Amino acid sequence: MHERIAVIGIGAVPIGKYKDVLDHELLLEALALAFEDAGVQKEDIGGLVFSHPRTYTKQRYFATFMAGHLRVQSAATVMEVVGDGMTGGFAFDKAVDEILLGKCNVCVALGVSMETQVPSAEHMDLTMRAVGDVDFQAPFGFTPISWYAMDAVRYMHEHGATRTQLASVAVKNRRHASLNPIAQYKDELTLEEVLNARPIVEPLGLLEVPPRSDGAVAVILSDLETAEKLGKPYVVVRGRGFFHEGAHQISDKPSSMIRLEAARQASRLAYEDAAISAEDIDVAELYAPCTIVEVLVSEALGLCPEGQGAMWAERGETALGGSIPLCTSGGLLSRGHPPLVTPLYNVVEVVQQLRGEAAGRQVRDAEFALTSAELGNYNAALVHVFGKGG
Amino acid sequence: MYSYSKVWAGPKVFGEELPYTVCVVDLDEGLRLGSRLLDAVEPEVGARVTLVCVHYTDATLFFFELDGARKNKA
């Protein structure tokens, strides 16, 4: 990437359950925060890349509606991107592309994800048709997180990891969230509370699976010249990698479900692009909807030793103050998980870390940070590496 | 049996069938399938299972049964 793209502004509303607020007005709140943060006006905006909103957002053709609402003209792009859990990550990646292509100097990646307007059982009627073959798997009732639960069973079988080790991820993330003003759940948890929570998809209980969350977030990107001219702190996109393993949830040819091959390949490409290695990463904000997923992806990205991710979590290596702090925002489990914009919330966290503005959850001397986004059972992964800018 | 999970919170359409166990099975023929385990007992990773077809009026679906349990039933 050769340090050509900067993140110049971030804005995010606290994650939670929003009632009596219009989806696009919530997004405007986030966008106004990002404008203020970047020191830009809407006249400076060259392009807008939205994460496609949930079907529960009544306004369709959301991007063009927003262009009208904002009265923003664009010769670059006004579009929505779609990619399951990777949607927000694609929005960010596409905004990078627009600038690299020379179509604009400033591009915004933004979106709103409203989840809590329908009960989760009703929501799963929809999502079970996404996370599996609609003819050959959906009829059996696989839910998105039931695949991760099967990962957990398999991981414990292969590596001898314990339930307590996995549960320690949830305790750690809640402690991080207690230090994050925009987190959905901030009250600290004990291991016993996590282990005794009612089962959702065995072996995972209520506190090891993501909550239902609404959120809205905007991230403003620019070329480096523009970032320098603005004279405010910025963060540089150092590298990126994408990989799809060519399987949907499971391959019909037996292979490891827990190696997360796409995350391995995407991170390898991102490290190469950034000319660094996994050991250089100081803090990582992972797309990890369940405790087990954080463990698996931490290994796949090379941040924890193979087969020891759960042990590292239990020993505190992945907590603030440990050797590789993961999900300092509180992660999807505690910061909250509005899926279609979660990857953009991940960018917000690493930007705060690299600007040294993460207050109580600041990783000291953080120089390189990583975000990941995924879909399915990490069948595809999108990894971005960030570095300190001016 | 490659892996499995007992699902306690599922789609509304399967609400009356909760809890149920989903599983991933590798067939001897080298094919991986996802389905439901018909047995109520907790399986083990590596357990041998048999594919059983259930004929509904509008479709035929395949499920799995633990081999031991099958014998007990017979």
PDB file of C-alpha atoms in Angstrom, chain A residues 87-338:
ATOM      1  CA  THR A  87     -20.123  -5.645   4.561  1.00  0.00           C
ATOM      2  CA  GLY A  88     -18.591  -2.815   6.598  1.00  0.00           C
ATOM      3  CA  GLY A  89     -15.121  -4.073   5.718  1.00  0.00           C
ATOM      4  CA  PHE A  90     -15.940  -3.976   2.030  1.00  0.00           C
ATOM      5  CA  ALA A  91     -17.268  -0.422   2.436  1.00  0.00           C
ATOM      6  CA  PHE A  92     -13.933   0.607   3.924  1.00  0.00           C
ATOM      7  CA  ASP A  93     -11.961  -1.273   1.272  1.00  0.00           C
ATOM      8  CA  LYS A  94     -13.980   0.234  -1.569  1.00  0.00           C
ATOM      9  CA  ALA A  95     -13.443   3.742  -0.181  1.00  0.00           C
ATOM     10  CA  VAL A  96      -9.686   3.031  -0.240  1.00  0.00           C
ATOM     11  CA  ASP A  97     -10.027   1.948  -3.882  1.00  0.00           C
ATOM     12  CA  GLU A  98     -11.837   5.116  -4.933  1.00  0.00           C
ATOM     13  CA  ILE A  99      -8.965   7.237  -3.657  1.00  0.00           C
ATOM     14  CA  LEU A 100      -6.279   4.935  -5.081  1.00  0.00           C
ATOM     15  CA  LEU A 101      -8.015   5.099  -8.464  1.00  0.00           C
ATOM     16  CA  GLY A 102      -7.756   8.868  -8.313  1.00  0.00           C
ATOM     17  CA  LYS A 103     -11.508   9.333  -8.431  1.00  0.00           C
ATOM     18  CA  CYS A 104     -11.581  11.514  -5.333  1.00  0.00           C
ATOM     19  CA  ASN A 105      -9.376  12.819  -2.537  1.00  0.00           C
ATOM     20  CA  VAL A 106     -11.805  12.224   0.293  1.00  0.00           C
ATOM     21  CA  CYS A 107     -14.166   9.269   0.545  1.00  0.00           C
ATOM     22  CA  VAL A 108     -16.446   8.195   3.383  1.00  0.00           C
ATOM     23  CA  ALA A 109     -17.187   4.605   4.391  1.00  0.00           C
ATOM     24  CA  LEU A 110     -20.302   4.573   6.509  1.00  0.00           C
ATOM     25  CA  GLY A 111     -23.364   2.670   7.520  1.00  0.00           C
ATOM     26  CA  VAL A 112     -26.134   1.920   9.940  1.00  0.00           C
ATOM     27  CA  SER A 113     -27.107  -1.572  11.093  1.00  0.00           C
ATOM     28  CA  MET A 114     -30.394  -1.913  12.946  1.00  0.00           C
ATOM     29  CA  GLU A 115     -30.906  -5.352  14.431  1.00  0.00           C
ATOM     30  CA  THR A 116     -33.145  -5.091  17.458  1.00  0.00           C
ATOM     31  CA  GLN A 117     -36.421  -4.230  15.762  1.00  0.00           C
ATOM     32  CA  VAL A 118     -37.294  -7.929  15.491  1.00  0.00           C
ATOM     33  CA  PRO A 119     -36.848 -10.766  18.023  1.00  0.00           C
ATOM     34  CA  SER A 120     -33.789 -12.930  17.452  1.00  0.00           C
ATOM     35  CA  ALA A 121     -35.803 -16.077  16.580  1.00  0.00           C
ATOM     36  CA  GLU A 122     -37.509 -14.178  13.780  1.00  0.00           C
ATOM     37  CA  HIS A 123     -34.177 -12.735  12.650  1.00  0.00           C
ATOM     38  CA  MET A 124     -32.746 -16.262  12.434  1.00  0.00           C
ATOM     39  CA  ASP A 125     -35.494 -17.268   9.993  1.00  0.00           C
ATOM     40  CA  LEU A 126     -33.639 -14.884   7.686  1.00  0.00           C
ATOM     41  CA  THR A 127     -30.018 -15.583   8.635  1.00  0.00           C
ATOM     42  CA  MET A 128     -30.303 -19.368   8.464  1.00  0.00           C
ATOM     43  CA  ARG A 129     -30.832 -18.900   4.726  1.00  0.00           C
ATOM     44  CA  ALA A 130     -27.513 -17.020   4.563  1.00  0.00           C
ATOM     45  CA  VAL A 131     -25.214 -19.293   6.540  1.00  0.00           C
ATOM     46  CA  GLY A 132     -25.635 -22.486   4.619  1.00  0.00           C
ATOM     47  CA  ASP A 133     -27.034 -24.071   1.512  1.00  0.00           C
ATOM     48  CA  VAL A 134     -30.695 -23.125   1.485  1.00  0.00           C
ATOM     49  CA  ASP A 135     -31.719 -26.530   0.103  1.00  0.00           C
ATOM     50  CA  PHE A 136     -29.292 -28.897   1.826  1.00  0.00           C
ATOM     51  CA  GLN A 137     -28.460 -27.206   5.150  1.00  0.00           C
ATOM     52  CA  ALA A 138     -31.085 -24.624   6.084  1.00  0.00           C
ATOM     53  CA  PRO A 139     -33.800 -27.308   6.564  1.00  0.00           C
ATOM     54  CA  PHE A 140     -31.847 -28.642   9.561  1.00  0.00           C
ATOM     55  CA  GLY A 141     -31.810 -25.359  11.455  1.00  0.00           C
ATOM     56  CA  PHE A 142     -28.173 -24.271  11.401  1.00  0.00           C
ATOM     57  CA  THR A 143     -27.897 -20.796  12.893  1.00  0.00           C
ATOM     58  CA  PRO A 144     -24.939 -18.481  12.216  1.00  0.00           C
ATOM     59  CA  ILE A 145     -23.363 -19.173  15.583  1.00  0.00           C
ATOM     60  CA  SER A 146     -24.117 -22.910  15.560  1.00  0.00           C
ATOM     61  CA  TRP A 147     -21.217 -23.261  13.116  1.00  0.00           C
ATOM     62  CA  TYR A 148     -18.886 -21.495  15.541  1.00  0.00           C
ATOM     63  CA  ALA A 149     -20.162 -23.751  18.331  1.00  0.00           C
ATOM     64  CA  MET A 150     -19.131 -26.768  16.253  1.00  0.00           C
ATOM     65  CA  ASP A 151     -15.733 -25.106  15.832  1.00  0.00           C
ATOM     66  CA  ALA A 152     -15.522 -24.949  19.630  1.00  0.00           C
ATOM     67  CA  VAL A 153     -16.305 -28.657  20.052  1.00  0.00           C
ATOM     68  CA  ARG A 154     -13.736 -29.547  17.439  1.00  0.00           C
ATOM     69  CA  TYR A 155     -11.067 -27.199  18.847  1.00  0.00           C
ATOM     70  CA  MET A 156     -11.454 -28.596  22.357  1.00  0.00           C
ATOM     71  CA  HIS A 157     -11.236 -32.106  20.910  1.00  0.00           C
ATOM     72  CA  GLU A 158      -8.083 -31.430  18.894  1.00  0.00           C
ATOM     73  CA  HIS A 159      -6.169 -29.175  21.271  1.00  0.00           C
ATOM     74  CA  GLY A 160      -7.473 -30.153  24.698  1.00  0.00           C
ATOM     75  CA  ALA A 161      -8.633 -26.613  25.367  1.00  0.00           C
ATOM     76  CA  THR A 162     -11.084 -26.199  28.252  1.00  0.00           C
ATOM     77  CA  ARG A 163     -14.436 -24.453  28.595  1.00  0.00           C
ATOM     78  CA  THR A 164     -12.841 -22.185  31.199  1.00  0.00           C
ATOM     79  CA  GLN A 165     -10.119 -21.116  28.788  1.00  0.00           C
ATOM     80  CA  LEU A 166     -12.697 -20.186  26.152  1.00  0.00           C
ATOM     81  CA  ALA A 167     -14.863 -18.395  28.711  1.00  0.00           C
ATOM     82  CA  SER A 168     -11.886 -16.270  29.788  1.00  0.00           C
ATOM     83  CA  VAL A 169     -12.142 -14.485  26.424  1.00  0.00           C
ATOM     84  CA  ALA A 170     -15.582 -13.159  27.393  1.00  0.00           C
ATOM     85  CA  VAL A 171     -14.354 -11.974  30.811  1.00  0.00           C
ATOM     86  CA  LYS A 172     -11.393 -10.208  29.237  1.00  0.00           C
ATOM     87  CA  ASN A 173     -13.502  -8.514  26.568  1.00  0.00           C
ATOM     88  CA  ARG A 174     -16.000  -7.283  29.121  1.00  0.00           C
ATOM     89  CA  ARG A 175     -13.162  -5.736  31.124  1.00  0.00           C
ATOM     90  CA  HIS A 176     -12.024  -3.939  27.977  1.00  0.00           C
ATOM     91  CA  ALA A 177     -15.589  -2.774  27.259  1.00  0.00           C
ATOM     92  CA  SER A 178     -15.857  -1.322  30.761  1.00  0.00           C
ATOM     93  CA  LEU A 179     -13.233   1.188  29.597  1.00  0.00           C
ATOM     94  CA  ASN A 180     -14.981   2.035  26.317  1.00  0.00           C
ATOM     95  CA  PRO A 181     -17.627   4.801  26.374  1.00  0.00           C
ATOM     96  CA  ILE A 182     -19.395   3.469  23.251  1.00  0.00           C
ATOM     97  CA  ALA A 183     -19.632  -0.159  24.423  1.00  0.00           C
ATOM     98  CA  GLN A 184     -23.035  -1.802  24.825  1.00  0.00           C
ATOM     99  CA  TYR A 185     -22.200  -3.848  27.951  1.00  0.00           C
ATOM    100  CA  LYS A 186     -19.844  -2.399  30.545  1.00  0.00           C
ATOM    101  CA  ASP A 187     -20.476  -4.292  33.815  1.00  0.00           C
ATOM    102  CA  GLU A 188     -17.608  -6.650  34.524  1.00  0.00           C
ATOM    103  CA  LEU A 189     -18.197 -10.405  34.447  1.00  0.00           C
ATOM    104  CA  THR A 190     -16.791 -13.340  36.407  1.00  0.00           C
ATOM    105  CA  LEU A 191     -15.749 -16.652  34.890  1.00  0.00           C
ATOM    106  CA  GLU A 192     -18.541 -18.358  36.841  1.00  0.00           C
ATOM    107  CA  GLU A 193     -21.138 -16.040  35.328  1.00  0.00           C
ATOM    108  CA  VAL A 194     -19.911 -16.878  31.839  1.00  0.00           C
ATOM    109  CA  LEU A 195     -19.746 -20.620  32.491  1.00  0.00           C
ATOM    110  CA  ASN A 196     -23.171 -20.722  34.178  1.00  0.00           C
ATOM    111  CA  ALA A 197     -25.025 -18.638  31.601  1.00  0.00           C
ATOM    112  CA  ARG A 198     -27.887 -20.434  29.887  1.00  0.00           C
ATOM    113  CA  PRO A 199     -26.843 -22.478  26.860  1.00  0.00           C
ATOM    114  CA  ILE A 200     -27.433 -20.989  23.406  1.00  0.00           C
ATOM    115  CA  VAL A 201     -25.434 -23.251  21.089  1.00  0.00           C
ATOM    116  CA  GLU A 202     -23.555 -25.790  23.209  1.00  0.00           C
ATOM    117  CA  PRO A 203     -20.908 -25.495  24.460  1.00  0.00           C
ATOM    118  CA  LEU A 204     -21.400 -21.723  24.182  1.00  0.00           C
ATOM    119  CA  GLY A 205     -23.692 -19.907  26.582  1.00  0.00           C
ATOM    120  CA  LEU A 206     -25.369 -16.522  26.433  1.00  0.00           C
ATOM    121  CA  LEU A 207     -22.233 -14.565  27.362  1.00  0.00           C
ATOM    122  CA  GLU A 208     -20.022 -16.229  24.744  1.00  0.00           C
ATOM    123  CA  VAL A 209     -22.195 -15.317  21.793  1.00  0.00           C
ATOM    124  CA  PRO A 210     -22.846 -11.826  20.412  1.00  0.00           C
ATOM    125  CA  PRO A 211     -25.614  -9.620  21.776  1.00  0.00           C
ATOM    126  CA  ARG A 212     -28.178  -8.027  19.466  1.00  0.00           C
ATOM    127  CA  SER A 213     -27.104  -4.511  18.705  1.00  0.00           C
ATOM    128  CA  ASP A 214     -27.848  -1.395  16.688  1.00  0.00           C
ATOM    129  CA  GLY A 215     -25.141   1.005  15.602  1.00  0.00           C
ATOM    130  CA  ALA A 216     -24.059   3.651  13.120  1.00  0.00           C
ATOM    131  CA  VAL A 217     -20.553   4.651  12.174  1.00  0.00           C
ATOM    132  CA  ALA A 218     -18.670   6.774   9.648  1.00  0.00           C
ATOM    133  CA  VAL A 219     -14.979   6.647   8.699  1.00  0.00           C
ATOM    134  CA  ILE A 220     -13.429   9.343   6.497  1.00  0.00           C
ATOM    135  CA  LEU A 221     -10.452   8.479   4.303  1.00  0.00           C
ATOM    136  CA  SER A 222      -8.210  10.623   2.128  1.00  0.00           C
ATOM    137  CA  ASP A 223      -4.978  10.638   0.218  1.00  0.00           C
ATOM    138  CA  LEU A 224      -1.906  11.516   2.280  1.00  0.00           C
ATOM    139  CA  GLU A 225      -1.543  15.038   0.859  1.00  0.00           C
ATOM    140  CA  THR A 226      -5.032  15.948   1.999  1.00  0.00           C
ATOM    141  CA  ALA A 227      -4.369  14.398   5.405  1.00  0.00           C
ATOM    142  CA  GLU A 228      -1.186  16.440   5.794  1.00  0.00           C
ATOM    143  CA  LYS A 229      -2.923  19.659   4.738  1.00  0.00           C
ATOM    144  CA  LEU A 230      -5.648  19.202   7.338  1.00  0.00           C
ATOM    145  CA  GLY A 231      -2.965  19.254  10.000  1.00  0.00           C
ATOM    146  CA  LYS A 232      -4.784  16.875  12.352  1.00  0.00           C
ATOM    147  CA  PRO A 233      -3.637  13.485  13.643  1.00  0.00           C
ATOM    148  CA  TYR A 234      -4.300  10.711  11.149  1.00  0.00           C
ATOM    149  CA  VAL A 235      -3.678   7.008  10.715  1.00  0.00           C
ATOM    150  CA  VAL A 236      -2.214   5.349   7.631  1.00  0.00           C
ATOM    151  CA  VAL A 237      -3.566   2.251   5.881  1.00  0.00           C
ATOM    152  CA  ARG A 238      -0.395   0.194   5.541  1.00  0.00           C
ATOM    153  CA  GLY A 239      -1.655  -2.972   3.921  1.00  0.00           C
ATOM    154  CA  ARG A 240      -4.626  -5.122   3.111  1.00  0.00           C
ATOM    155  CA  GLY A 241      -5.405  -8.686   2.136  1.00  0.00           C
ATOM    156  CA  PHE A 242      -8.509 -10.569   1.086  1.00  0.00           C
ATOM    157  CA  PHE A 243      -9.064 -14.271   0.630  1.00  0.00           C
ATOM    158  CA  HIS A 244     -12.065 -16.500  -0.019  1.00  0.00           C
ATOM    159  CA  GLU A 245     -11.359 -20.172   0.529  1.00  0.00           C
ATOM    160  CA  GLY A 246     -13.975 -21.299  -1.960  1.00  0.00           C
ATOM    161  CA  ALA A 247     -16.261 -22.897   0.600  1.00  0.00           C
ATOM    162  CA  HIS A 248     -19.636 -21.829   2.006  1.00  0.00           C
ATOM    163  CA  GLN A 249     -19.670 -22.601   5.766  1.00  0.00           C
ATOM    164  CA  ILE A 250     -18.202 -26.077   5.201  1.00  0.00           C
ATOM    165  CA  SER A 251     -16.464 -27.574   2.231  1.00  0.00           C
ATOM    166  CA  ASP A 252     -18.177 -30.694   0.867  1.00  0.00           C
ATOM    167  CA  LYS A 253     -14.693 -32.187   0.846  1.00  0.00           C
ATOM    168  CA  PRO A 254     -13.531 -32.923   4.410  1.00  0.00           C
ATOM    169  CA  SER A 255     -10.984 -30.349   5.636  1.00  0.00           C
ATOM    170  CA  SER A 256     -10.221 -28.534   8.872  1.00  0.00           C
ATOM    171  CA  MET A 257     -13.071 -26.271   9.990  1.00  0.00           C
ATOM    172  CA  ILE A 258     -10.883 -24.574  12.585  1.00  0.00           C
ATOM    173  CA  ARG A 259      -7.791 -23.573  10.616  1.00  0.00           C
ATOM    174  CA  LEU A 260      -9.621 -20.570   9.144  1.00  0.00           C
ATOM    175  CA  GLU A 261      -7.596 -20.791   5.946  1.00  0.00           C
ATOM    176  CA  ALA A 262      -9.004 -17.535   4.564  1.00  0.00           C
ATOM    177  CA  ALA A 263      -7.739 -15.598   7.600  1.00  0.00           C
ATOM    178  CA  ARG A 264      -4.304 -17.180   7.167  1.00  0.00           C
ATOM    179  CA  GLN A 265      -4.075 -16.184   3.508  1.00  0.00           C
ATOM    180  CA  ALA A 266      -5.636 -12.724   3.888  1.00  0.00           C
ATOM    181  CA  SER A 267      -3.306 -11.812   6.749  1.00  0.00           C
ATOM    182  CA  ARG A 268      -0.272 -13.120   4.892  1.00  0.00           C
ATOM    183  CA  LEU A 269      -1.172 -10.836   1.973  1.00  0.00           C
ATOM    184  CA  ALA A 270      -1.806  -7.890   4.299  1.00  0.00           C
ATOM    185  CA  TYR A 271       1.506  -8.335   6.144  1.00  0.00           C
ATOM    186  CA  GLU A 272       3.325  -8.568   2.801  1.00  0.00           C
ATOM    187  CA  ASP A 273       1.563  -5.444   1.550  1.00  0.00           C
ATOM    188  CA  ALA A 274       2.535  -3.590   4.728  1.00  0.00           C
ATOM    189  CA  ALA A 275       6.060  -5.065   4.690  1.00  0.00           C
ATOM    190  CA  ILE A 276       5.724  -6.231   8.301  1.00  0.00           C
ATOM    191  CA  SER A 277       5.130  -9.549  10.060  1.00  0.00           C
ATOM    192  CA  ALA A 278       2.577 -10.687  12.613  1.00  0.00           C
ATOM    193  CA  GLU A 279       5.039 -10.015  15.454  1.00  0.00           C
ATOM    194  CA  ASP A 280       4.969  -6.300  14.590  1.00  0.00           C
ATOM    195  CA  ILE A 281       1.253  -5.967  15.374  1.00  0.00           C
ATOM    196  CA  ASP A 282       0.699  -4.185  18.701  1.00  0.00           C
ATOM    197  CA  VAL A 283      -3.090  -4.369  18.917  1.00  0.00           C
ATOM    198  CA  ALA A 284      -5.765  -6.136  16.873  1.00  0.00           C
ATOM    199  CA  GLU A 285      -9.486  -5.621  16.603  1.00  0.00           C
ATOM    200  CA  LEU A 286     -10.889  -8.896  15.376  1.00  0.00           C
ATOM    201  CA  TYR A 287     -14.221  -9.798  13.868  1.00  0.00           C
ATOM    202  CA  ALA A 288     -14.987 -12.508  16.406  1.00  0.00           C
ATOM    203  CA  PRO A 289     -18.664 -13.022  17.196  1.00  0.00           C
ATOM    204  CA  CYS A 290     -17.984 -15.795  19.758  1.00  0.00           C
ATOM    205  CA  THR A 291     -15.216 -16.564  22.252  1.00  0.00           C
ATOM    206  CA  ILE A 292     -14.005 -19.504  20.166  1.00  0.00           C
ATOM    207  CA  VAL A 293     -13.734 -17.362  17.034  1.00  0.00           C
ATOM    208  CA  GLU A 294     -11.356 -14.937  18.739  1.00  0.00           C
ATOM    209  CA  VAL A 295      -9.172 -17.890  19.708  1.00  0.00           C
ATOM    210  CA  LEU A 296      -9.179 -19.409  16.221  1.00  0.00           C
ATOM    211  CA  VAL A 297      -8.554 -16.171  14.352  1.00  0.00           C
ATOM    212  CA  SER A 298      -5.807 -15.080  16.747  1.00  0.00           C
ATOM    213  CA  GLU A 299      -3.971 -18.254  15.749  1.00  0.00           C
ATOM    214  CA  ALA A 300      -4.781 -17.943  12.039  1.00  0.00           C
ATOM    215  CA  LEU A 301      -3.427 -14.383  11.960  1.00  0.00           C
ATOM    216  CA  GLY A 302      -0.225 -15.518  13.623  1.00  0.00           C
ATOM    217  CA  LEU A 303      -0.862 -13.442  16.745  1.00  0.00           C
ATOM    218  CA  CYS A 304      -0.969 -16.459  19.088  1.00  0.00           C
ATOM    219  CA  PRO A 305       0.857 -19.790  18.771  1.00  0.00           C
ATOM    220  CA  GLU A 306      -0.936 -22.602  16.948  1.00  0.00           C
ATOM    221  CA  GLY A 307      -3.305 -24.503  19.239  1.00  0.00           C
ATOM    222  CA  GLN A 308      -2.549 -22.223  22.186  1.00  0.00           C
ATOM    223  CA  GLY A 309      -4.927 -19.317  21.586  1.00  0.00           C
ATOM    224  CA  ALA A 310      -7.293 -20.376  24.359  1.00  0.00           C
ATOM    225  CA  MET A 311      -4.393 -20.885  26.766  1.00  0.00           C
ATOM    226  CA  TRP A 312      -3.029 -17.456  25.876  1.00  0.00           C
ATOM    227  CA  ALA A 313      -6.410 -15.897  26.569  1.00  0.00           C
ATOM    228  CA  GLU A 314      -6.575 -17.574  29.988  1.00  0.00           C
ATOM    229  CA  ARG A 315      -3.048 -16.409  30.846  1.00  0.00           C
ATOM    230  CA  GLY A 316      -3.925 -12.800  30.028  1.00  0.00           C
ATOM    231  CA  GLU A 317      -1.610 -12.532  27.026  1.00  0.00           C
ATOM    232  CA  THR A 318      -4.476 -11.159  24.902  1.00  0.00           C
ATOM    233  CA  ALA A 319      -5.700  -8.676  27.545  1.00  0.00           C
ATOM    234  CA  LEU A 320      -4.620  -5.068  27.964  1.00  0.00           C
ATOM    235  CA  GLY A 321      -1.120  -5.239  29.388  1.00  0.00           C
ATOM    236  CA  GLY A 322      -0.515  -8.637  27.801  1.00  0.00           C
ATOM    237  CA  SER A 323       1.807  -9.440  24.928  1.00  0.00           C
ATOM    238  CA  ILE A 324      -0.835  -8.942  22.207  1.00  0.00           C
ATOM    239  CA  PRO A 325      -3.999  -7.122  23.345  1.00  0.00           C
ATOM    240  CA  LEU A 326      -7.004  -8.282  21.297  1.00  0.00           C
ATOM    241  CA  CYS A 327     -10.344  -6.505  20.980  1.00  0.00           C
ATOM    242  CA  THR A 328      -9.511  -3.594  23.273  1.00  0.00           C
ATOM    243  CA  SER A 329     -12.914  -2.096  22.409  1.00  0.00           C
ATOM    244  CA  GLY A 330     -14.608  -4.995  24.190  1.00  0.00           C
ATOM    245  CA  GLY A 331     -15.054  -6.800  20.913  1.00  0.00           C
ATOM    246  CA  LEU A 332     -18.268  -8.036  19.403  1.00  0.00           C
ATOM    247  CA  LEU A 333     -19.252  -9.736  22.659  1.00  0.00           C
ATOM    248  CA  SER A 334     -19.256  -6.608  24.818  1.00  0.00           C
ATOM    249  CA  ARG A 335     -18.722  -3.504  22.714  1.00  0.00           C
ATOM    250  CA  GLY A 336     -21.662  -4.915  20.756  1.00  0.00           C
ATOM    251  CA  HIS A 337     -22.266  -6.341  17.304  1.00  0.00           C
ATOM    252  CA  PRO A 338     -24.358  -4.510  14.707  1.00  0.00           C
TER     253      PRO A 338
END
